[in-house]
């Protein structure tokens, strides 16, 4: 009786390779072949050029098939994501295509709350300013009274009472200022409005020169791709590369 080999059975029953396994192996084999050809030595004969051209085209064709497989494999996920986005967009969407009910509802409420809260905040700020002014006036009056009470005990006692009252007003002013600046239901947002393009360009060029150069380089590259052959500040050159 022959010896039983479980590994042989397992290998015999193994599932066939997936399309990904096949294309992966094909690309890796071609890559290893490319390493043999692309060893730093220049092409020295038409036969070598033809062989490398064939290898290049095979790698390119495998890449196309791999990309098609990638798109096919992720399509169900893309469809699921699109369905989820479509389902939730009427509720919480906030895109150029439109806004959901949560966004619209909040914006409508905020359009009413903002002027109301701003008015209340302004009233509290005015009250805080009034109390602060009264406290300062009381402090000045108490200070003058203390100075004028030199040698007069009764007047000094009265001046000390004025000073105590001024300190109470100062505490009230602190509480009023806190009430005017906290818990208002308002938040500060900052927006930059372009009013002087030349000044903005000069400032950003000095502030972030690398980002500025990347921006104008990307704009120049896009212009060249559109067929523009003269870009001010750039030299447009043609370069031949293997197709």
Coordinates of C-alpha atoms in Angstrom, one line a residue:
X1 CA 0.0 0.0 0.0
X2 CA 1.4 3.4 -0.9
X3 CA 2.1 6.0 1.8
X4 CA -0.6 8.6 2.3
X5 CA 0.6 12.2 1.6
X6 CA -1.8 14.8 3.0
X7 CA 0.2 17.7 1.4
X8 CA -0.3 16.2 -2.0
X9 CA -4.1 15.9 -1.4
X10 CA -4.2 19.5 -0.1
X11 CA -2.4 20.8 -3.1
X12 CA -4.6 18.8 -5.4
X13 CA -7.7 20.2 -3.8
X14 CA -6.4 23.8 -3.7
X15 CA -8.7 26.3 -5.4
X16 CA -7.7 27.6 -8.8
X17 CA -5.7 30.9 -8.8
X18 CA -7.9 34.0 -8.9
X19 CA -7.6 36.6 -11.8
X20 CA -5.6 38.8 -9.4
X21 CA -3.2 36.0 -8.6
X22 CA -2.7 35.3 -12.4
X23 CA -2.1 39.0 -13.3
X24 CA 0.1 39.5 -10.3
X25 CA 2.3 36.6 -11.2
X26 CA 2.5 37.7 -14.8
X27 CA 3.5 41.2 -13.9
X28 CA 6.1 40.0 -11.4
X29 CA 7.6 37.6 -14.0
X30 CA 7.8 40.5 -16.5
X31 CA 9.3 42.7 -13.8
X32 CA 12.0 40.2 -13.1
X33 CA 12.7 39.9 -16.9
X34 CA 12.9 43.7 -17.1
X35 CA 15.5 43.7 -14.3
X36 CA 17.6 41.4 -16.5
X37 CA 17.4 43.7 -19.5
X38 CA 17.5 47.0 -17.7
X39 CA 20.9 46.6 -16.0
X40 CA 22.3 50.0 -16.8
X41 CA 23.8 49.0 -20.1
X42 CA 22.6 51.0 -23.2
X43 CA 20.9 49.2 -26.1
X44 CA 23.6 48.1 -28.5
X45 CA 21.6 46.4 -31.3
X46 CA 18.3 46.5 -33.2
X47 CA 17.6 43.0 -31.8
X48 CA 18.0 44.2 -28.2
X49 CA 15.8 47.2 -28.9
X50 CA 13.1 45.0 -30.4
X51 CA 13.3 42.7 -27.4
X52 CA 13.0 45.6 -24.9
X53 CA 10.2 47.1 -27.0
X54 CA 8.3 43.8 -26.8
X55 CA 8.9 43.6 -23.1
X56 CA 7.7 47.2 -22.6
X57 CA 4.5 46.5 -24.6
X58 CA 3.8 43.3 -22.6
X59 CA 4.2 45.2 -19.3
X60 CA 2.0 48.0 -20.6
X61 CA -0.7 45.5 -21.7
X62 CA -0.5 43.7 -18.3
X63 CA -0.9 47.1 -16.6
X64 CA -4.1 47.8 -18.6
X65 CA -5.5 44.4 -17.7
X66 CA -4.6 44.9 -14.0
X67 CA -6.3 48.3 -14.1
X68 CA -9.5 46.9 -15.6
X69 CA -9.5 44.1 -13.0
X70 CA -9.1 46.7 -10.2
X71 CA -12.0 48.7 -11.6
X72 CA -14.1 45.6 -11.8
X73 CA -13.3 44.5 -8.3
X74 CA -14.0 47.8 -6.7
X75 CA -17.2 48.5 -8.7
X76 CA -19.5 46.8 -6.2
X77 CA -18.0 48.9 -3.4
X78 CA -18.3 52.1 -5.5
X79 CA -21.9 51.2 -6.2
X80 CA -22.5 50.6 -2.5
X81 CA -20.9 53.9 -1.6
X82 CA -22.9 55.8 -4.2
X83 CA -26.1 54.2 -2.9
X84 CA -25.2 55.2 0.7
X85 CA -24.4 58.8 -0.4
X86 CA -27.6 59.0 -2.4
X87 CA -29.6 57.7 0.6
X88 CA -28.1 60.2 3.1
X89 CA -27.7 63.2 0.9
X90 CA -31.4 64.4 1.3
X91 CA -30.8 64.4 5.0
X92 CA -27.2 65.6 5.7
X93 CA -25.7 66.4 2.3
X94 CA -23.8 69.6 1.8
X95 CA -22.4 69.7 -1.7
X96 CA -22.6 71.8 -4.9
X97 CA -25.4 69.5 -6.0
X98 CA -27.5 70.6 -3.1
X99 CA -28.1 70.6 0.7
X100 CA -29.9 68.2 2.9
X101 CA -32.6 68.9 5.3
X102 CA -30.3 69.1 8.3
X103 CA -28.1 71.7 6.7
X104 CA -31.1 73.7 5.4
X105 CA -32.9 73.5 8.7
X106 CA -29.8 74.6 10.7
X107 CA -29.1 77.5 8.3
X108 CA -32.8 78.6 8.5
X109 CA -32.6 78.6 12.3
X110 CA -29.2 80.3 12.3
X111 CA -30.5 83.1 10.0
X112 CA -33.1 83.9 12.8
X113 CA -30.8 83.3 15.8
X114 CA -27.8 85.2 14.5
X115 CA -29.4 88.7 14.5
X116 CA -31.2 88.0 17.8
X117 CA -28.1 86.8 19.6
X118 CA -26.1 89.6 18.1
X119 CA -28.6 92.1 19.5
X120 CA -28.5 90.6 22.9
X121 CA -24.7 90.5 22.9
X122 CA -24.7 94.2 21.9
X123 CA -27.0 95.0 24.7
X124 CA -24.9 93.1 27.2
X125 CA -21.7 94.8 25.8
X126 CA -23.3 98.2 26.2
X127 CA -24.4 97.4 29.8
X128 CA -20.8 96.2 30.6
X129 CA -19.4 99.4 29.1
X130 CA -21.8 101.5 31.2
X131 CA -21.0 99.7 34.5
X132 CA -17.2 99.9 33.7
X133 CA -17.5 103.6 33.1
X134 CA -19.4 104.1 36.4
X135 CA -16.9 102.0 38.2
X136 CA -14.0 104.1 36.8
X137 CA -15.8 107.3 37.7
X138 CA -16.4 106.0 41.2
X139 CA -12.8 105.1 41.6
X140 CA -11.6 108.5 40.5
X141 CA -14.1 110.2 42.8
X142 CA -13.0 108.0 45.8
X143 CA -9.3 108.6 45.0
X144 CA -9.9 112.4 44.9
X145 CA -12.0 112.2 48.2
X146 CA -9.2 110.4 50.0
X147 CA -6.7 112.9 48.8
X148 CA -8.9 115.8 49.9
X149 CA -9.6 114.2 53.3
X150 CA -6.1 114.6 54.6
X151 CA -6.3 115.6 58.3
X152 CA -10.1 115.2 58.5
X153 CA -11.2 111.9 60.0
X154 CA -14.9 112.2 59.2
X155 CA -14.2 113.0 55.5
X156 CA -11.7 110.2 55.4
X157 CA -14.3 107.7 56.6
X158 CA -16.7 109.0 53.9
X159 CA -13.9 108.7 51.3
X160 CA -13.2 105.1 52.4
X161 CA -16.9 104.3 51.9
X162 CA -16.8 105.8 48.4
X163 CA -13.7 103.6 47.7
X164 CA -15.5 100.5 48.9
X165 CA -18.5 101.3 46.7
X166 CA -16.1 101.8 43.8
X167 CA -14.6 98.4 44.3
X168 CA -18.1 96.9 44.3
X169 CA -18.8 98.6 41.0
X170 CA -15.5 97.2 39.6
X171 CA -16.6 93.7 40.6
X172 CA -20.0 94.3 38.9
X173 CA -18.2 95.6 35.8
X174 CA -16.2 92.3 35.7
X175 CA -19.3 90.2 35.9
X176 CA -21.0 92.3 33.3
X177 CA -18.0 92.0 31.0
X178 CA -18.0 88.2 31.4
X179 CA -21.7 88.0 30.7
X180 CA -21.2 90.1 27.5
X181 CA -18.4 88.0 26.2
X182 CA -19.3 84.4 27.1
X183 CA -22.3 82.2 26.4
X184 CA -23.5 84.4 23.6
X185 CA -24.3 81.6 21.3
X186 CA -22.2 83.3 18.6
X187 CA -18.9 82.3 17.1
X188 CA -16.4 84.3 15.2
X189 CA -15.5 83.4 11.6
X190 CA -12.9 85.1 9.5
X191 CA -13.1 85.5 5.8
X192 CA -10.5 86.9 3.4
X193 CA -11.9 89.1 0.6
X194 CA -9.5 89.8 -2.3
X195 CA -9.4 93.5 -3.0
X196 CA -5.8 93.9 -4.4
X197 CA -4.5 91.1 -6.5
X198 CA -1.0 92.5 -7.0
X199 CA -0.5 93.1 -3.2
X200 CA -1.8 89.5 -2.5
X201 CA 0.5 88.0 -5.1
X202 CA 3.5 89.9 -3.7
X203 CA 2.7 88.8 -0.1
X204 CA 2.1 85.2 -0.9
X205 CA 5.2 85.0 -3.0
X206 CA 7.2 86.2 0.0
X207 CA 5.2 84.2 2.5
X208 CA 5.1 80.8 0.7
X209 CA 7.5 80.9 -2.3
X210 CA 7.6 77.1 -2.7
X211 CA 3.8 76.8 -2.8
X212 CA 3.6 79.7 -5.1
X213 CA 6.1 78.2 -7.5
X214 CA 4.3 74.8 -7.4
X215 CA 1.0 76.6 -8.3
X216 CA 2.4 78.5 -11.2
X217 CA 4.3 75.4 -12.4
X218 CA 1.0 73.4 -12.4
X219 CA -0.7 76.2 -14.3
X220 CA 2.1 76.3 -16.8
X221 CA 2.0 72.5 -17.2
X222 CA -1.7 72.6 -17.8
X223 CA -1.3 75.3 -20.4
X224 CA 1.3 73.3 -22.3
X225 CA -0.9 70.3 -22.3
X226 CA -3.6 72.5 -23.9
X227 CA -1.2 73.3 -26.7
X228 CA 0.2 76.6 -25.5
X229 CA 3.8 76.9 -26.6
X230 CA 4.7 80.4 -25.2
X231 CA 4.2 80.9 -21.5
X232 CA 5.6 84.1 -20.0
X233 CA 8.3 83.4 -17.5
X234 CA 8.8 79.9 -18.8
X235 CA 10.9 78.2 -21.5
X236 CA 8.7 75.6 -23.3
X237 CA 10.9 72.8 -24.7
X238 CA 10.0 69.6 -26.5
X239 CA 11.4 66.3 -25.2
X240 CA 11.2 62.9 -26.9
X241 CA 10.5 59.9 -24.7
X242 CA 9.8 56.3 -25.4
X243 CA 6.1 55.7 -26.1

